[in-house]
Amino acid sequence: METLEQIRRMIKEDGLVAGDKLPSERELSERLQVGRSSVREALRALEFLGLIETRRGEGTYIKEVGNHQLINLLGMFILQDERAKEDLAETKRLIEQLGLQLACQRWTEQELAQLEKSVRQKTIGYELFFKWVTAASQNYLLERIWRVLHNFSQTIYGVDAFPDEFYEQMLKAFAKRDVAAVTKIWETYTQHRLSKER
């Protein structure tokens, strides 16, 4: 764990991002002043979690953050519990409501134009809408949590959907940065389905 933390700190200090190459095992060992076996174990753990990837003949690279294996594995076990399944829908709705409120305050002109185009062309759907919401919320952790909860929810409850007027009303409220209106629209369209899921 200590070597893992040292590597994490090094990545942060060096400003490394997705697509960047990590130093070799030998370089890491020398820089961190730990044995190569410890470095190898730490890199294997990071690869298992989906944080890095080893390209044969090229080296080790930081991966774009996606669905980390550990989170998915934990989810499979946690959701065997019936109470956890019941709580999933409620937790997901709470995360979505918070995301809506933050996005309403933080969207950029480019993001709003993107939403407007999708709504006008009727290419918007539940998943695309909340990907937009969580991105516009400017809160990476909220975005990550929603993505995981959404994947679990789809497995258990199937795909969510809202009528076109939901997205049209949301667009108008977002354009005015009217958090109260966004919240009211959300509650109107989800009150019945949340009680049904419970």
Short mmCIF file of C-alpha atoms in Angstrom, two decimals:
data_model
loop_
_atom_site.label_atom_id
_atom_site.label_comp_id
_atom_site.label_asym_id
_atom_site.label_seq_id
_atom_site.Cartn_x
_atom_site.Cartn_y
_atom_site.Cartn_z
CA MET A 1 0.00 0.00 0.00
CA GLU A 2 2.88 2.36 0.77
CA THR A 3 4.36 1.93 -2.71
CA LEU A 4 0.90 2.47 -4.24
CA GLU A 5 0.56 5.74 -2.35
CA GLN A 6 4.04 6.83 -3.45
CA ILE A 7 3.17 6.17 -7.10
CA ARG A 8 -0.14 8.04 -6.72
CA ARG A 9 1.69 11.00 -5.20
CA MET A 10 4.30 10.93 -7.99
CA ILE A 11 1.58 10.93 -10.67
CA LYS A 12 -0.03 13.96 -9.03
CA GLU A 13 3.26 15.83 -8.53
CA ASP A 14 4.35 15.21 -12.13
CA GLY A 15 0.95 16.27 -13.46
CA LEU A 16 0.49 13.03 -15.39
CA VAL A 17 -2.90 12.48 -17.04
CA ALA A 18 -4.65 9.80 -19.12
CA GLY A 19 -2.48 8.75 -22.05
CA ASP A 20 0.80 9.72 -20.35
CA LYS A 21 3.51 7.12 -19.95
CA LEU A 22 4.75 6.09 -16.52
CA PRO A 23 8.47 5.69 -15.81
CA SER A 24 9.84 2.14 -16.15
CA GLU A 25 9.93 -0.27 -13.19
CA ARG A 26 13.64 0.43 -12.80
CA GLU A 27 13.13 4.22 -12.82
CA LEU A 28 10.25 3.98 -10.35
CA SER A 29 12.30 1.75 -8.08
CA GLU A 30 15.18 4.23 -8.06
CA ARG A 31 13.01 7.30 -7.67
CA LEU A 32 10.82 5.87 -4.90
CA GLN A 33 13.74 4.02 -3.29
CA VAL A 34 11.85 0.72 -3.08
CA GLY A 35 12.52 -2.73 -4.50
CA ARG A 36 11.44 -3.56 -8.04
CA SER A 37 9.22 -6.36 -6.71
CA SER A 38 7.25 -3.79 -4.66
CA VAL A 39 6.91 -1.57 -7.74
CA ARG A 40 5.75 -4.56 -9.81
CA GLU A 41 3.08 -5.48 -7.23
CA ALA A 42 1.82 -1.89 -7.06
CA LEU A 43 1.61 -1.64 -10.85
CA ARG A 44 -0.29 -4.94 -11.04
CA ALA A 45 -2.80 -3.61 -8.49
CA LEU A 46 -3.25 -0.38 -10.48
CA GLU A 47 -3.73 -2.38 -13.68
CA PHE A 48 -6.32 -4.61 -12.01
CA LEU A 49 -8.24 -1.51 -10.93
CA GLY A 50 -8.22 -0.26 -14.50
CA LEU A 51 -6.10 2.80 -13.72
CA ILE A 52 -3.13 1.90 -15.93
CA GLU A 53 -2.47 -0.38 -18.89
CA THR A 54 0.67 -2.13 -20.05
CA ARG A 55 1.28 -2.03 -23.79
CA ARG A 56 3.61 -4.75 -24.97
CA GLY A 57 6.90 -3.28 -26.12
CA GLU A 58 5.79 0.29 -25.30
CA GLY A 59 5.51 0.60 -21.54
CA THR A 60 2.86 1.46 -18.97
CA TYR A 61 0.30 4.21 -19.53
CA ILE A 62 -2.35 5.94 -17.44
CA LYS A 63 -5.82 4.98 -18.64
CA GLU A 64 -8.86 7.15 -19.21
CA VAL A 65 -11.06 6.67 -16.15
CA GLY A 66 -13.83 4.24 -16.94
CA ASN A 67 -15.63 1.58 -14.97
CA HIS A 68 -13.00 0.35 -12.55
CA GLN A 69 -13.08 -3.38 -11.98
CA LEU A 70 -13.00 -3.10 -8.19
CA ILE A 71 -16.14 -0.95 -8.10
CA ASN A 72 -17.96 -3.37 -10.39
CA LEU A 73 -16.89 -6.37 -8.32
CA LEU A 74 -17.99 -4.73 -5.09
CA GLY A 75 -21.29 -3.82 -6.69
CA MET A 76 -22.01 -7.39 -7.70
CA PHE A 77 -21.68 -8.52 -4.07
CA ILE A 78 -23.37 -5.54 -2.43
CA LEU A 79 -26.41 -5.81 -4.69
CA GLN A 80 -27.02 -9.42 -3.66
CA ASP A 81 -28.57 -7.86 -0.57
CA GLU A 82 -32.28 -7.12 -1.14
CA ARG A 83 -32.24 -4.00 1.04
CA ALA A 84 -29.33 -2.63 -0.99
CA LYS A 85 -31.36 -3.15 -4.17
CA GLU A 86 -34.25 -1.23 -2.65
CA ASP A 87 -31.97 1.61 -1.59
CA LEU A 88 -30.30 1.79 -5.01
CA ALA A 89 -33.22 3.56 -6.70
CA GLU A 90 -33.54 6.13 -3.93
CA THR A 91 -29.79 6.84 -3.77
CA LYS A 92 -29.60 7.20 -7.55
CA ARG A 93 -32.49 9.69 -7.57
CA LEU A 94 -30.85 11.75 -4.82
CA ILE A 95 -27.57 11.86 -6.76
CA GLU A 96 -29.46 12.86 -9.90
CA GLN A 97 -31.32 15.63 -8.10
CA LEU A 98 -28.09 17.02 -6.69
CA GLY A 99 -26.49 16.81 -10.13
CA LEU A 100 -29.40 18.74 -11.65
CA GLN A 101 -29.09 21.50 -9.07
CA LEU A 102 -25.32 21.84 -9.54
CA ALA A 103 -25.56 21.71 -13.35
CA CYS A 104 -28.21 24.42 -13.28
CA GLN A 105 -25.75 26.73 -11.54
CA ARG A 106 -22.57 25.70 -13.34
CA TRP A 107 -23.32 24.99 -17.03
CA THR A 108 -21.23 26.79 -19.64
CA GLU A 109 -22.59 28.43 -22.81
CA GLN A 110 -21.16 25.59 -24.87
CA GLU A 111 -22.81 22.96 -22.65
CA LEU A 112 -26.20 24.68 -22.80
CA ALA A 113 -25.96 24.93 -26.59
CA GLN A 114 -25.20 21.22 -26.71
CA LEU A 115 -28.25 20.40 -24.57
CA GLU A 116 -30.49 22.69 -26.62
CA LYS A 117 -29.41 21.01 -29.86
CA SER A 118 -30.15 17.52 -28.49
CA VAL A 119 -33.56 18.57 -27.16
CA ARG A 120 -34.55 20.39 -30.38
CA GLN A 121 -33.46 17.47 -32.56
CA LYS A 122 -35.14 15.00 -30.18
CA THR A 123 -31.95 12.94 -29.94
CA ILE A 124 -31.90 13.28 -26.15
CA GLY A 125 -32.68 10.36 -23.87
CA TYR A 126 -32.39 9.56 -20.18
CA GLU A 127 -28.77 8.37 -20.24
CA LEU A 128 -27.53 11.11 -22.58
CA PHE A 129 -29.34 13.75 -20.52
CA PHE A 130 -27.75 12.68 -17.23
CA LYS A 131 -24.33 12.33 -18.81
CA TRP A 132 -24.78 15.99 -19.77
CA VAL A 133 -26.05 16.87 -16.27
CA THR A 134 -23.21 15.17 -14.40
CA ALA A 135 -20.60 16.68 -16.73
CA ALA A 136 -22.15 20.17 -16.38
CA SER A 137 -22.20 19.75 -12.59
CA GLN A 138 -18.39 20.12 -12.69
CA ASN A 139 -18.16 17.51 -9.93
CA TYR A 140 -16.11 14.54 -11.08
CA LEU A 141 -16.92 12.33 -8.08
CA LEU A 142 -20.66 12.89 -8.50
CA GLU A 143 -20.29 11.98 -12.18
CA ARG A 144 -18.42 8.80 -11.28
CA ILE A 145 -20.92 7.74 -8.59
CA TRP A 146 -23.87 8.35 -10.93
CA ARG A 147 -22.29 6.26 -13.70
CA VAL A 148 -21.83 3.28 -11.36
CA LEU A 149 -25.34 3.56 -9.85
CA HIS A 150 -26.83 3.93 -13.32
CA ASN A 151 -25.13 0.76 -14.55
CA PHE A 152 -26.35 -1.21 -11.53
CA SER A 153 -29.86 0.25 -11.86
CA GLN A 154 -30.09 -0.72 -15.53
CA THR A 155 -29.19 -4.29 -14.65
CA ILE A 156 -31.93 -4.50 -12.01
CA TYR A 157 -34.71 -2.21 -13.23
CA GLY A 158 -34.05 -1.81 -16.96
CA VAL A 159 -33.72 1.41 -18.94
CA ASP A 160 -35.27 4.64 -17.65
CA ALA A 161 -37.15 7.01 -19.95
CA PHE A 162 -38.84 10.40 -19.80
CA PRO A 163 -41.23 12.02 -22.31
CA ASP A 164 -40.01 14.79 -24.63
CA GLU A 165 -41.74 17.50 -22.58
CA PHE A 166 -39.56 16.65 -19.58
CA TYR A 167 -36.42 17.60 -21.49
CA GLU A 168 -38.07 20.68 -23.01
CA GLN A 169 -39.12 21.95 -19.58
CA MET A 170 -35.69 21.21 -18.16
CA LEU A 171 -34.01 23.14 -20.98
CA LYS A 172 -36.11 26.22 -20.26
CA ALA A 173 -35.38 26.04 -16.53
CA PHE A 174 -31.65 25.50 -17.13
CA ALA A 175 -31.50 28.48 -19.50
CA LYS A 176 -32.86 30.68 -16.68
CA ARG A 177 -30.60 29.01 -14.10
CA ASP A 178 -33.79 28.43 -12.13
CA VAL A 179 -32.82 25.76 -9.57
CA ALA A 180 -36.27 25.76 -7.95
CA ALA A 181 -37.96 25.09 -11.30
CA VAL A 182 -35.50 22.32 -12.15
CA THR A 183 -36.16 20.68 -8.78
CA LYS A 184 -39.93 20.97 -9.18
CA ILE A 185 -39.88 19.44 -12.69
CA TRP A 186 -37.71 16.62 -11.38
CA GLU A 187 -39.99 15.89 -8.45
CA THR A 188 -43.09 15.98 -10.67
CA TYR A 189 -41.72 13.38 -13.05
CA THR A 190 -40.05 11.10 -10.48
CA GLN A 191 -42.37 11.08 -7.46
CA HIS A 192 -44.60 8.32 -8.82
CA ARG A 193 -41.84 6.19 -10.32
CA LEU A 194 -39.69 6.36 -7.15
CA SER A 195 -42.54 5.12 -4.95
CA LYS A 196 -43.25 2.42 -7.55
CA GLU A 197 -39.62 1.23 -7.50
CA ARG A 198 -39.71 1.09 -3.74
#
